[in-house]
Amino acid sequence: MLGSKKPSGIRCLLLMGIVSSSSGWAAQCEFNVENEWNSGFTSSVKITNDGEQTITGWQVGLAYSQGSTVTGAWNSSFTGSNPYTFTNASYNQTINPGSSVTFGFNSQKGTPGVNAESPILSGVCDTDSVVMAPEAVIEQDVVEGQIPLTVTFNGASSVSQNSEISQWHWNFGDGQSGSGAETSHTYESAGSYQVQLTVVDDNGESSPASVTIVATEPEPENGMCEFFVEHEWNSGFTGKVRITNQSPNTANSWTVIMAFSDNTMVTGTWNSAYTGNNPYTISNASYNSTISPGNFVEFGFNAQKDNNQGDVTIPSLSGFCDGVAPPPNTPPVAIVSVSETSGNAPLTVNFSGSDSSDADNDPITFNWTFGDGGTATTSEATHIFTEPGDYQVQLTVSDGNSESLAEVIDIRVFDTMTGEPQDYQLDSANSALWFVSTKKLHTLESHTFTEIAGELTTQGDASLRISLDSVDTGIATRDQRMREHLFDTATFSETEVLLSFDAEQISAMAVGTSEFLTVEALLNMHGLSVAVSASLRVSKLNSGSLLVVNTQPIIINATDFNLDAGIETLKELAGLASISYAVPVNFHLLFQPQAAQE
């Protein structure tokens, strides 16, 4: 069969001659298999005039004995149906003494998979001098296996009808060769190898045959398995098993034996198929049978607990599993509580990490860093911050396998107990300033500015800067009209408020108290400076910050800043009968102390 004994391209050499009773011509004919496949083959016949007379016109008779049939020919025409008669073409009918012509044909095998059949030739061919080349036959004990793969080859079944086979030449397809009727060879590397045997008889005739040997990587016998509980409820749970191939070779299939020490019952699996009833035999699905080196596959299952209120029973895993890896260590959870996060120096703060935990019930250790060089290693710690500033406190908990960090706790310490003034910076994100306009006599609309900045200095100077380009009325078209026609931001992009205050009075305020102040401020807008009066409430918050809020609206008149022409333009553009010239302004401003930045 072709599967175990593959013939070569040249399977046999057939030398025949028949003295034609009609023509008197005799020739030597050579049959050759050019190509072969499972169901057929391509072959040729070479006719050599070994006589002394010119052959003019020739015919070759061809007969198969094993059911092969001719399906087509070239350099000749043919008639009949086994036997066949091949007749010369017009261009090759003449064969001078010592010359040759060749014709070819395709044949379909009588039995697919067998070797190509050698026909019986007649006609111009001389049958009294039939010489057949030897036929090489390869026999081997295996055709596929894992490396190192040793294969025993035997060519003793090769035959020569006219002589004795005297030489066997082996090419093992991996660069190695051998000789002798029987030999063996070991393949050390995985691959597909074409093995060829060439036999030579005493007449010097030769013929090859070939066979394919497939050497594969050895499959790993086992892997590492990990069991996980994905979900759990009173009466059952969802489990998962991860199978990791830790070998250097690919696993092409796997089977896991899973057994529970109690009456836990598997009710279904996925990414696998299962049989049995504790123990359960769980095998790969068609799509996850292969596990390449270093990779893993997972299968899942639902199970009913032995005890509806009990814990999950960890199964034993065997089969492909070399062992069960312990579940991965769960890092501890670090949780910090703190008595306070801000205050005046010296500030005493109590810290607790006692709510920290470890899911694996491993003992945990604590390591505190307080941001000023101080540390502690207990679950609860008290620390005194003696200097004003901003400090980041960090708790690290460890279970001996992994560490976890708690969120950073920010501690702010002020020096207000000394009575020394501080610089403050406006917290723009937590501050707001807005004004209200009236149109159509009774329609009120509130507008704001999204970009404001300001400072309070230790010298008692306060400033507030308002970006007029940041006006926000909620309507983009109206915002642009205000920038262009009212504020003229191309020329006057900013409004500034300046005033002086008693810095020591503010510094002496206790946390949680408020002061009510009436101040005179200078408002610079549209190229003009106008004095305005404001009633304020200043409160010192727990964080040490200052909240400044106006207690009465501050009335700003457009005519004081030559904005009346702009208002008229806005009225015309909006088609309004009236827009108020005087607008009330309100604000709440949060200033943060800057002690930590000094």
Coordinates of C-alpha atoms in Angstrom, one line a residue:
M1 CA 0.0 0.0 0.0
L2 CA 1.1 3.6 -0.6
G3 CA 0.7 4.4 3.1
S4 CA 3.5 2.2 4.1
K5 CA 5.5 1.6 0.9
K6 CA 5.7 4.6 -1.3
P7 CA 7.2 4.0 -4.8
S8 CA 9.6 6.4 -6.3
G9 CA 9.2 8.5 -9.4
I10 CA 10.9 5.8 -11.5
R11 CA 9.4 2.6 -10.4
C12 CA 10.6 0.1 -12.9
L13 CA 12.6 -0.2 -16.2
L14 CA 11.0 -2.5 -18.7
L15 CA 13.0 -3.6 -21.6
M16 CA 11.0 -5.6 -24.1
G17 CA 11.1 -6.4 -27.8
I18 CA 8.7 -8.3 -30.1
V19 CA 9.6 -8.9 -33.7
S20 CA 6.6 -7.6 -35.6
S21 CA 5.4 -10.2 -38.0
S22 CA 3.9 -7.5 -40.2
S23 CA 6.8 -5.0 -40.3
G24 CA 9.9 -7.0 -39.4
W25 CA 11.0 -4.2 -37.2
A26 CA 12.3 -4.8 -33.6
A27 CA 12.9 -2.2 -30.9
Q28 CA 13.8 -2.0 -27.3
C29 CA 11.0 -0.4 -25.1
E30 CA 11.6 1.2 -21.7
F31 CA 8.6 1.8 -19.4
N32 CA 8.9 4.5 -16.7
V33 CA 6.6 5.8 -14.0
E34 CA 7.1 9.6 -14.0
N35 CA 4.6 10.5 -11.2
E36 CA 2.2 8.7 -8.9
W37 CA -0.6 9.6 -6.6
N38 CA -3.2 7.6 -4.6
S39 CA -5.6 6.9 -7.5
G40 CA -3.4 7.0 -10.5
F41 CA 0.0 7.6 -12.1
T42 CA 1.8 9.2 -15.1
S43 CA 4.1 7.0 -17.2
S44 CA 6.1 6.9 -20.4
V45 CA 7.4 4.4 -22.9
K46 CA 10.7 5.1 -24.7
I47 CA 11.2 3.2 -28.0
T48 CA 14.8 2.7 -29.1
N49 CA 15.6 1.4 -32.6
D50 CA 18.5 -1.1 -31.8
G51 CA 18.3 -2.6 -35.3
E52 CA 20.0 -1.6 -38.6
Q53 CA 16.9 -0.6 -40.5
T54 CA 14.9 2.6 -40.1
I55 CA 11.5 2.1 -38.5
T56 CA 8.8 4.0 -40.4
G57 CA 5.5 3.9 -38.5
W58 CA 5.2 2.0 -35.2
Q59 CA 2.6 0.6 -32.8
V60 CA 2.9 -0.5 -29.2
G61 CA 0.5 -2.9 -27.5
L62 CA 0.0 -2.3 -23.8
A63 CA -2.0 -4.5 -21.4
Y64 CA -2.6 -4.2 -17.6
S65 CA -3.2 -7.2 -15.4
Q66 CA -4.5 -5.5 -12.2
G67 CA -7.4 -3.4 -13.6
S68 CA -5.5 -0.1 -14.4
T69 CA -7.0 1.9 -17.2
V70 CA -5.4 4.4 -19.6
T71 CA -7.2 7.8 -19.5
G72 CA -5.1 9.9 -21.9
A73 CA -1.9 10.0 -24.0
W74 CA 0.5 12.4 -25.7
N75 CA 3.0 12.0 -28.6
S76 CA 0.8 9.2 -29.8
S77 CA -2.8 8.1 -30.2
F78 CA -4.4 5.1 -28.6
T79 CA -7.3 2.8 -29.3
G80 CA -8.8 -0.2 -27.5
S81 CA -9.6 -0.9 -23.9
N82 CA -7.0 -3.1 -22.2
P83 CA -5.2 -4.1 -24.2
Y84 CA -4.5 -0.7 -25.8
T85 CA -2.8 0.0 -29.0
F86 CA -0.6 3.2 -29.2
T87 CA 0.2 4.5 -32.7
N88 CA 2.8 7.0 -33.7
A89 CA 2.0 10.7 -34.3
S90 CA 2.8 12.1 -37.7
Y91 CA 6.0 13.8 -36.4
N92 CA 7.5 10.8 -34.6
Q93 CA 6.7 7.9 -36.9
T94 CA 10.3 7.5 -38.1
I95 CA 13.0 6.0 -35.8
N96 CA 16.5 5.8 -37.3
P97 CA 18.9 3.1 -36.1
G98 CA 20.2 4.0 -32.7
S99 CA 17.5 6.7 -32.2
S100 CA 14.5 6.9 -29.8
V101 CA 11.1 8.4 -29.5
T102 CA 9.0 8.6 -26.3
F103 CA 5.2 8.8 -25.7
G104 CA 3.4 9.3 -22.4
F105 CA 0.1 8.5 -20.9
N106 CA -2.0 8.8 -17.7
S107 CA -3.5 5.8 -16.0
Q108 CA -6.1 5.3 -13.3
K109 CA -5.3 2.5 -10.8
G110 CA -7.5 -0.5 -10.5
T111 CA -7.3 -0.2 -6.7
P112 CA -6.5 3.2 -5.2
G113 CA -3.5 3.2 -2.8
V114 CA -1.6 0.4 -4.4
N115 CA 1.7 0.8 -6.3
A116 CA 1.6 1.8 -9.9
E117 CA 1.2 -1.2 -12.2
S118 CA 3.8 -2.3 -14.8
P119 CA 2.1 -3.2 -18.0
I120 CA 2.9 -5.9 -20.6
L121 CA 4.2 -4.3 -23.8
S122 CA 4.0 -5.7 -27.3
G123 CA 3.9 -4.6 -30.9
V124 CA 7.2 -2.9 -32.0
C125 CA 8.8 -4.0 -28.7
D126 CA 10.9 -7.1 -28.7
T127 CA 9.6 -9.6 -26.1
D128 CA 12.6 -11.9 -26.3
S129 CA 14.9 -9.4 -24.4
V130 CA 12.7 -8.5 -21.5
V131 CA 14.7 -7.0 -18.7
M132 CA 13.0 -5.4 -15.6
A133 CA 14.6 -3.1 -13.2
P134 CA 14.4 -4.2 -9.5
E135 CA 11.5 -3.0 -7.4
A136 CA 12.4 -1.4 -4.1
V137 CA 10.1 -2.2 -1.2
I138 CA 10.4 -0.6 2.2
E139 CA 9.0 -2.1 5.4
Q140 CA 9.3 -0.4 8.8
D141 CA 8.1 -1.1 12.3
V142 CA 6.6 2.4 12.9
V143 CA 5.8 5.4 10.8
E144 CA 5.1 7.9 13.7
G145 CA 6.2 8.3 17.3
Q146 CA 7.7 10.6 19.9
I147 CA 11.3 11.6 19.9
P148 CA 13.8 10.0 20.3
L149 CA 12.1 7.8 17.7
T150 CA 14.0 4.6 16.6
V151 CA 12.7 3.1 13.4
T152 CA 13.8 -0.3 12.0
F153 CA 13.7 -0.4 8.2
N154 CA 13.8 -3.5 6.0
G155 CA 14.3 -3.6 2.3
A156 CA 14.6 -7.4 2.0
S157 CA 11.3 -7.7 0.2
S158 CA 12.7 -5.7 -2.7
V159 CA 12.8 -7.9 -5.9
S160 CA 14.6 -8.2 -9.2
Q161 CA 13.1 -10.5 -11.8
N162 CA 16.2 -10.8 -13.9
S163 CA 19.0 -10.7 -11.3
E164 CA 19.9 -10.5 -7.7
I165 CA 19.8 -7.3 -5.6
S166 CA 23.2 -6.6 -4.3
Q167 CA 23.0 -3.1 -2.8
W168 CA 20.6 -1.2 -0.5
H169 CA 21.2 2.5 -0.1
W170 CA 19.2 4.3 2.6
N171 CA 18.6 8.1 2.9
F172 CA 16.9 8.8 6.2
G173 CA 15.8 12.3 5.3
D174 CA 17.6 14.1 8.2
G175 CA 21.1 14.2 6.5
Q176 CA 22.0 10.7 7.6
S177 CA 22.3 7.6 5.4
G178 CA 22.8 3.8 5.8
S179 CA 23.2 0.6 3.8
G180 CA 22.2 -3.0 4.0
A181 CA 18.9 -4.8 3.6
E182 CA 17.9 -4.1 7.2
T183 CA 18.9 -1.1 9.2
S184 CA 17.6 1.1 12.0
H185 CA 17.8 4.9 12.6
T186 CA 17.0 7.2 15.5
Y187 CA 15.4 10.6 15.0
E188 CA 16.3 13.0 17.7
S189 CA 14.3 16.1 16.5
A190 CA 10.6 16.4 15.8
G191 CA 9.7 16.6 12.1
S192 CA 8.5 14.9 9.0
Y193 CA 11.2 12.9 7.2
Q194 CA 11.1 11.4 3.7
V195 CA 13.1 8.1 3.8
Q196 CA 14.3 6.8 0.5
L197 CA 15.6 3.3 -0.4
T198 CA 17.5 2.7 -3.6
V199 CA 18.2 -0.9 -4.6
V200 CA 20.7 -1.9 -7.2
D201 CA 20.9 -5.4 -8.8
D202 CA 23.7 -7.3 -10.4
N203 CA 22.9 -5.9 -13.8
G204 CA 23.4 -2.4 -12.5
E205 CA 19.7 -1.5 -12.7
S206 CA 18.4 0.5 -9.8
S207 CA 15.0 1.6 -8.4
P208 CA 14.0 3.8 -5.5
A209 CA 11.1 3.8 -3.0
S210 CA 10.2 6.1 -0.2
V211 CA 8.2 6.4 3.0
T212 CA 7.4 9.2 5.4
I213 CA 8.3 9.0 9.0
V214 CA 6.8 11.6 11.5
A215 CA 8.7 12.2 14.7
T216 CA 6.8 14.3 17.3
E217 CA 7.6 16.0 20.5
P218 CA 6.7 13.9 23.6
E219 CA 3.5 15.1 25.3
P220 CA 3.7 16.1 28.9
E221 CA 2.2 13.5 31.2
N222 CA 0.9 16.0 33.7
G223 CA 0.5 19.7 34.6
M224 CA -0.1 21.9 37.6
C225 CA -3.7 22.4 38.6
E226 CA -5.2 25.2 40.7
F227 CA -8.7 25.2 42.2
F228 CA -10.7 28.4 42.7
V229 CA -14.1 29.2 44.2
E230 CA -15.7 31.7 41.9
H231 CA -19.0 32.1 43.7
E232 CA -20.6 30.6 46.8
W233 CA -24.1 30.5 48.2
N234 CA -25.7 28.6 51.1
S235 CA -26.3 25.3 49.2
G236 CA -23.6 25.3 46.6
F237 CA -20.8 27.0 44.7
T238 CA -19.2 27.7 41.4
G239 CA -15.7 26.3 41.0
K240 CA -12.9 26.7 38.5
V241 CA -9.8 24.6 37.8
R242 CA -6.8 26.1 36.0
I243 CA -4.5 23.6 34.3
T244 CA -1.0 25.0 33.5
N245 CA 1.4 23.2 31.2
Q246 CA 4.8 23.6 32.9
S247 CA 6.7 21.3 30.6
P248 CA 8.6 22.4 27.4
N249 CA 6.3 20.3 25.2
T250 CA 2.7 20.8 24.0
A251 CA -0.1 18.8 25.6
N252 CA -2.6 17.7 23.0
S253 CA -5.3 16.4 25.4
W254 CA -6.0 16.3 29.2
T255 CA -8.2 14.5 31.7
V256 CA -8.6 15.5 35.3
I257 CA -9.9 13.2 38.0
M258 CA -11.7 15.3 40.7
A259 CA -12.8 13.8 44.0
F260 CA -14.5 15.3 47.0
S261 CA -14.0 13.8 50.5
D262 CA -17.7 14.3 51.3
N263 CA -20.9 14.1 49.3
T264 CA -20.4 17.3 47.3
M265 CA -22.1 16.7 44.0
V266 CA -21.1 18.3 40.6
T267 CA -24.2 19.4 38.8
G268 CA -22.6 20.6 35.5
T269 CA -19.4 21.7 33.9
W270 CA -18.3 24.0 31.0
N271 CA -15.3 24.1 28.8
S272 CA -15.1 20.4 29.4
A273 CA -17.0 17.1 29.4
Y274 CA -17.5 14.9 32.5
T275 CA -18.5 11.5 33.5
G276 CA -18.7 9.5 36.8
N277 CA -20.0 10.4 40.2
N278 CA -17.3 11.3 42.8
P279 CA -14.8 10.8 41.6
Y280 CA -15.6 12.7 38.4
T281 CA -13.6 12.3 35.2
I282 CA -13.3 15.7 33.4
S283 CA -11.9 15.8 29.9
N284 CA -11.0 18.6 27.5
A285 CA -13.5 20.0 25.0
S286 CA -12.6 19.9 21.3
Y287 CA -11.5 23.5 21.3
N288 CA -9.3 23.5 24.4
S289 CA -7.5 20.2 24.2
T290 CA -4.1 21.8 23.3
I291 CA -2.0 23.5 26.0
S292 CA 1.2 24.9 24.7
P293 CA 4.2 25.2 27.1
G294 CA 3.7 27.9 29.8
N295 CA 0.0 28.4 28.9
F296 CA -3.1 27.2 30.7
V297 CA -6.7 26.3 30.1
E298 CA -9.6 26.5 32.6
F299 CA -12.8 24.6 33.1
G300 CA -15.6 25.5 35.4
F301 CA -18.4 23.6 37.3
N302 CA -21.3 24.1 39.6
A303 CA -21.6 21.9 42.7
Q304 CA -24.0 21.3 45.5
K305 CA -22.6 21.3 49.0
D306 CA -22.8 18.2 51.2
N307 CA -24.1 20.5 54.0
N308 CA -26.3 23.4 52.8
Q309 CA -24.7 25.8 55.4
G310 CA -21.2 24.4 55.3
D311 CA -18.0 25.5 53.8
V312 CA -16.8 24.6 50.3
T313 CA -15.0 21.3 50.3
I314 CA -11.7 21.5 48.4
P315 CA -11.5 18.6 45.9
S316 CA -8.4 16.4 45.2
L317 CA -7.2 16.6 41.6
S318 CA -5.3 13.9 39.8
G319 CA -5.0 12.5 36.3
F320 CA -3.3 15.1 34.2
C321 CA -2.7 17.1 37.4
D322 CA 0.7 16.5 38.8
G323 CA -0.4 18.2 42.0
V324 CA -2.7 20.9 43.2
A325 CA -1.2 24.3 43.7
P326 CA -2.4 26.1 46.8
P327 CA -4.7 29.0 46.0
P328 CA -2.8 32.1 45.4
N329 CA -2.2 34.2 48.4
T330 CA -4.6 37.0 48.9
P331 CA -2.9 40.3 49.9
P332 CA -4.1 41.8 53.1
V333 CA -6.4 44.8 53.1
A334 CA -5.0 47.9 54.8
I335 CA -7.6 50.2 56.4
V336 CA -6.8 53.3 58.3
S337 CA -8.9 55.5 60.6
V338 CA -7.7 58.8 62.0
S339 CA -8.9 61.1 64.8
E340 CA -8.3 64.3 62.8
T341 CA -6.6 65.5 59.7
S342 CA -5.7 69.1 60.5
G343 CA -5.0 71.4 63.4
N344 CA -2.5 73.7 65.0
A345 CA 1.0 72.7 65.9
P346 CA 1.8 70.8 67.9
L347 CA -0.9 68.5 66.6
T348 CA -1.6 65.1 68.2
V349 CA -3.3 62.5 65.9
N350 CA -4.4 59.0 66.8
F351 CA -4.1 56.5 64.0
S352 CA -5.7 53.0 63.9
G353 CA -5.1 50.1 61.4
S354 CA -7.0 47.6 63.5
D355 CA -9.7 47.2 60.8
S356 CA -7.1 45.8 58.4
S357 CA -7.6 42.2 57.6
D358 CA -6.2 39.2 55.7
A359 CA -8.6 36.8 53.8
D360 CA -6.2 33.9 54.3
N361 CA -6.2 34.5 58.1
D362 CA -2.4 35.0 57.9
P363 CA -1.0 37.1 60.8
I364 CA -0.3 40.7 59.6
T365 CA 2.3 43.2 60.6
F366 CA 2.0 47.0 60.5
N367 CA 4.4 49.7 59.4
W368 CA 3.4 53.4 59.7
T369 CA 5.3 56.3 58.1
F370 CA 4.1 59.7 59.3
G371 CA 5.8 61.9 56.6
D372 CA 8.1 63.7 59.1
G373 CA 10.6 60.9 59.6
G374 CA 8.5 59.2 62.3
T375 CA 7.4 55.6 62.1
A376 CA 5.5 53.0 64.2
T377 CA 4.9 49.2 63.9
T378 CA 1.8 48.7 66.0
S379 CA -1.8 48.4 64.8
E380 CA -2.7 51.6 66.6
A381 CA -0.3 54.6 66.9
T382 CA -0.3 58.1 68.2
H383 CA 1.9 60.7 66.6
I384 CA 2.6 64.4 67.4
F385 CA 3.3 66.7 64.5
T386 CA 5.4 69.5 66.0
E387 CA 6.0 71.7 62.9
P388 CA 3.4 73.3 60.6
G389 CA 3.2 71.7 57.2
D390 CA 1.5 69.1 55.0
Y391 CA 2.3 65.5 55.9
Q392 CA 1.4 62.2 54.1
V393 CA 0.8 59.3 56.4
Q394 CA 1.0 55.8 55.0
L395 CA 0.2 52.4 56.5
T396 CA 1.7 49.2 55.0
V397 CA 0.4 45.9 56.2
S398 CA 2.0 42.6 55.3
D399 CA 1.0 38.9 55.7
G400 CA 4.5 37.6 55.1
N401 CA 3.7 36.8 51.5
S402 CA 2.5 40.2 50.1
E403 CA 2.0 43.7 51.2
S404 CA -0.8 46.2 50.8
L405 CA -0.8 49.9 51.2
A406 CA -3.6 51.9 52.7
E407 CA -4.7 55.1 51.0
V408 CA -2.5 58.0 51.9
I409 CA -3.8 60.2 54.7
D410 CA -3.1 63.9 54.3
I411 CA -2.4 65.7 57.6
R412 CA -2.2 69.5 57.6
V413 CA -0.6 71.3 60.6
F414 CA -0.9 75.1 61.1
D415 CA 1.1 77.5 63.1
T416 CA -1.8 79.8 64.0
M417 CA -1.2 79.3 67.7
T418 CA 1.8 81.5 67.4
G419 CA -0.3 84.5 66.4
E420 CA 1.9 85.0 63.3
P421 CA 0.1 85.9 60.1
Q422 CA 0.0 83.5 57.2
D423 CA -0.2 83.7 53.4
Y424 CA -3.4 82.3 51.9
Q425 CA -4.1 81.2 48.3
L426 CA -7.6 81.2 46.8
D427 CA -8.9 77.7 46.3
S428 CA -10.5 78.4 42.9
A429 CA -12.2 75.0 42.6
N430 CA -14.2 75.6 45.8
S431 CA -14.9 79.3 45.3
A432 CA -17.6 81.1 43.3
L433 CA -18.5 84.6 42.2
W434 CA -21.8 85.5 40.4
F435 CA -23.9 88.5 39.5
V436 CA -27.6 88.9 38.7
S437 CA -29.0 90.9 35.7
T438 CA -32.6 92.0 35.1
K439 CA -34.2 92.2 31.7
K440 CA -37.8 93.0 30.7
L441 CA -38.2 94.6 34.2
H442 CA -39.0 91.3 36.0
T443 CA -36.8 88.6 34.5
L444 CA -33.7 87.8 36.6
E445 CA -30.7 85.8 35.3
S446 CA -27.7 84.7 37.3
H447 CA -24.2 84.7 35.7
T448 CA -20.8 83.7 36.9
F449 CA -17.1 83.7 36.1
T450 CA -15.3 80.3 35.9
E451 CA -11.8 81.6 36.3
I452 CA -10.9 83.6 39.5
A453 CA -7.7 83.8 41.5
G454 CA -6.6 85.6 44.6
E455 CA -4.3 85.9 47.6
L456 CA -4.2 87.1 51.2
T457 CA -0.7 88.1 52.3
T458 CA 1.0 88.3 55.7
Q459 CA 1.2 92.1 55.1
G460 CA -2.6 92.4 55.1
D461 CA -3.0 92.8 51.3
A462 CA -5.9 91.0 49.6
S463 CA -6.4 90.7 45.9
L464 CA -9.0 89.0 43.7
R465 CA -8.6 88.7 39.9
I466 CA -11.5 87.8 37.7
S467 CA -11.0 86.7 34.1
L468 CA -13.8 88.5 32.1
D469 CA -13.2 86.0 29.2
S470 CA -14.5 83.3 31.6
V471 CA -18.0 84.8 31.8
D472 CA -20.6 82.1 31.8
T473 CA -24.3 82.9 31.3
G474 CA -25.2 79.4 30.1
I475 CA -25.7 80.7 26.5
A476 CA -22.6 80.7 24.3
T477 CA -23.8 83.4 22.0
R478 CA -24.6 85.7 24.9
D479 CA -21.2 85.0 26.5
Q480 CA -19.5 86.1 23.3
R481 CA -21.6 89.2 23.0
M482 CA -20.6 90.2 26.6
R483 CA -16.9 89.7 25.9
E484 CA -17.0 91.7 22.8
H485 CA -19.6 94.5 23.4
L486 CA -19.8 94.8 27.2
F487 CA -16.4 94.0 28.7
D488 CA -14.3 94.5 25.6
T489 CA -12.0 91.7 26.7
A490 CA -9.7 92.2 23.7
T491 CA -8.6 95.4 25.6
F492 CA -9.6 94.7 29.2
S493 CA -9.4 91.0 29.9
E494 CA -9.3 91.1 33.7
T495 CA -11.0 92.8 36.6
E496 CA -9.1 93.2 39.9
V497 CA -10.3 93.8 43.4
L498 CA -7.7 95.2 45.9
L499 CA -8.1 95.8 49.7
S500 CA -6.2 95.9 52.9
F501 CA -7.1 93.9 56.1
D502 CA -5.7 93.3 59.6
A503 CA -3.6 90.1 59.1
E504 CA -2.9 89.7 62.8
Q505 CA -6.7 89.8 63.5
I506 CA -7.3 87.0 61.1
S507 CA -4.3 85.1 62.4
A508 CA -5.6 85.3 66.0
M509 CA -8.9 83.8 65.1
A510 CA -9.6 80.4 66.7
V511 CA -10.7 77.5 64.5
G512 CA -14.4 77.4 64.2
T513 CA -15.0 81.1 64.8
S514 CA -16.1 83.9 62.5
E515 CA -15.4 87.7 62.2
F516 CA -17.8 90.2 60.6
L517 CA -15.9 92.9 58.7
T518 CA -16.8 96.0 56.7
V519 CA -14.1 96.8 54.2
E520 CA -13.4 99.4 51.5
A521 CA -12.1 97.8 48.3
L522 CA -10.8 99.2 45.0
L523 CA -12.4 97.7 41.9
N524 CA -10.4 98.1 38.7
M525 CA -12.5 97.4 35.6
H526 CA -12.6 98.7 32.0
G527 CA -9.7 101.0 32.7
L528 CA -11.3 102.7 35.6
S529 CA -10.9 102.3 39.4
V530 CA -13.9 102.8 41.7
A531 CA -14.1 102.4 45.5
V532 CA -16.7 99.9 46.7
S533 CA -17.8 98.9 50.2
A534 CA -18.4 95.3 51.2
S535 CA -19.8 93.6 54.3
L536 CA -18.0 90.3 54.9
R537 CA -18.1 87.2 57.2
V538 CA -14.7 85.6 57.6
S539 CA -14.7 82.1 59.1
K540 CA -11.7 80.0 60.1
L541 CA -12.4 76.3 59.3
N542 CA -11.0 73.2 61.0
S543 CA -8.5 72.8 58.2
G544 CA -7.2 76.3 58.9
S545 CA -8.6 77.6 55.7
L546 CA -10.6 80.9 55.6
L547 CA -14.1 81.2 54.1
V548 CA -15.0 84.7 53.0
V549 CA -18.7 85.4 52.2
N550 CA -20.4 88.7 51.5
T551 CA -23.3 89.2 53.9
Q552 CA -25.0 91.8 51.6
P553 CA -25.0 92.0 47.8
I554 CA -22.4 94.4 46.4
I555 CA -24.1 96.7 43.9
I556 CA -22.0 97.4 40.8
N557 CA -23.3 100.2 38.5
A558 CA -22.3 99.9 34.8
T559 CA -22.2 103.7 34.3
D560 CA -19.3 103.9 36.9
F561 CA -17.2 102.0 34.4
N562 CA -18.5 103.4 31.1
L563 CA -20.3 100.1 30.4
D564 CA -23.6 101.7 29.5
A565 CA -22.9 101.8 25.8
G566 CA -22.2 98.1 25.9
I567 CA -25.5 97.4 27.6
E568 CA -27.3 99.3 25.0
T569 CA -25.6 97.3 22.3
L570 CA -26.6 94.1 24.1
K571 CA -30.3 95.3 24.3
E572 CA -30.3 95.9 20.6
L573 CA -28.7 92.6 19.7
A574 CA -31.1 90.7 21.9
G575 CA -34.2 92.7 20.9
L576 CA -34.9 93.7 24.6
A577 CA -36.7 96.7 25.8
S578 CA -34.5 97.0 29.0
I579 CA -31.4 95.5 30.7
S580 CA -30.6 96.7 34.2
Y581 CA -27.5 98.9 34.6
A582 CA -26.9 98.1 38.2
V583 CA -26.3 94.4 39.2
P584 CA -25.8 92.8 42.6
V585 CA -22.7 90.7 43.0
N586 CA -22.3 87.8 45.5
F587 CA -19.4 85.4 46.3
H588 CA -18.0 82.8 48.6
L589 CA -14.2 82.5 48.5
L590 CA -12.2 79.8 50.2
F591 CA -8.6 80.6 51.0
Q592 CA -6.1 77.9 51.9
P593 CA -3.1 78.6 54.2
Q594 CA 0.3 78.3 52.5
A595 CA 2.4 77.4 55.6
A596 CA 3.3 74.0 54.2
Q597 CA 4.8 75.7 51.1
E598 CA 7.2 78.0 53.0

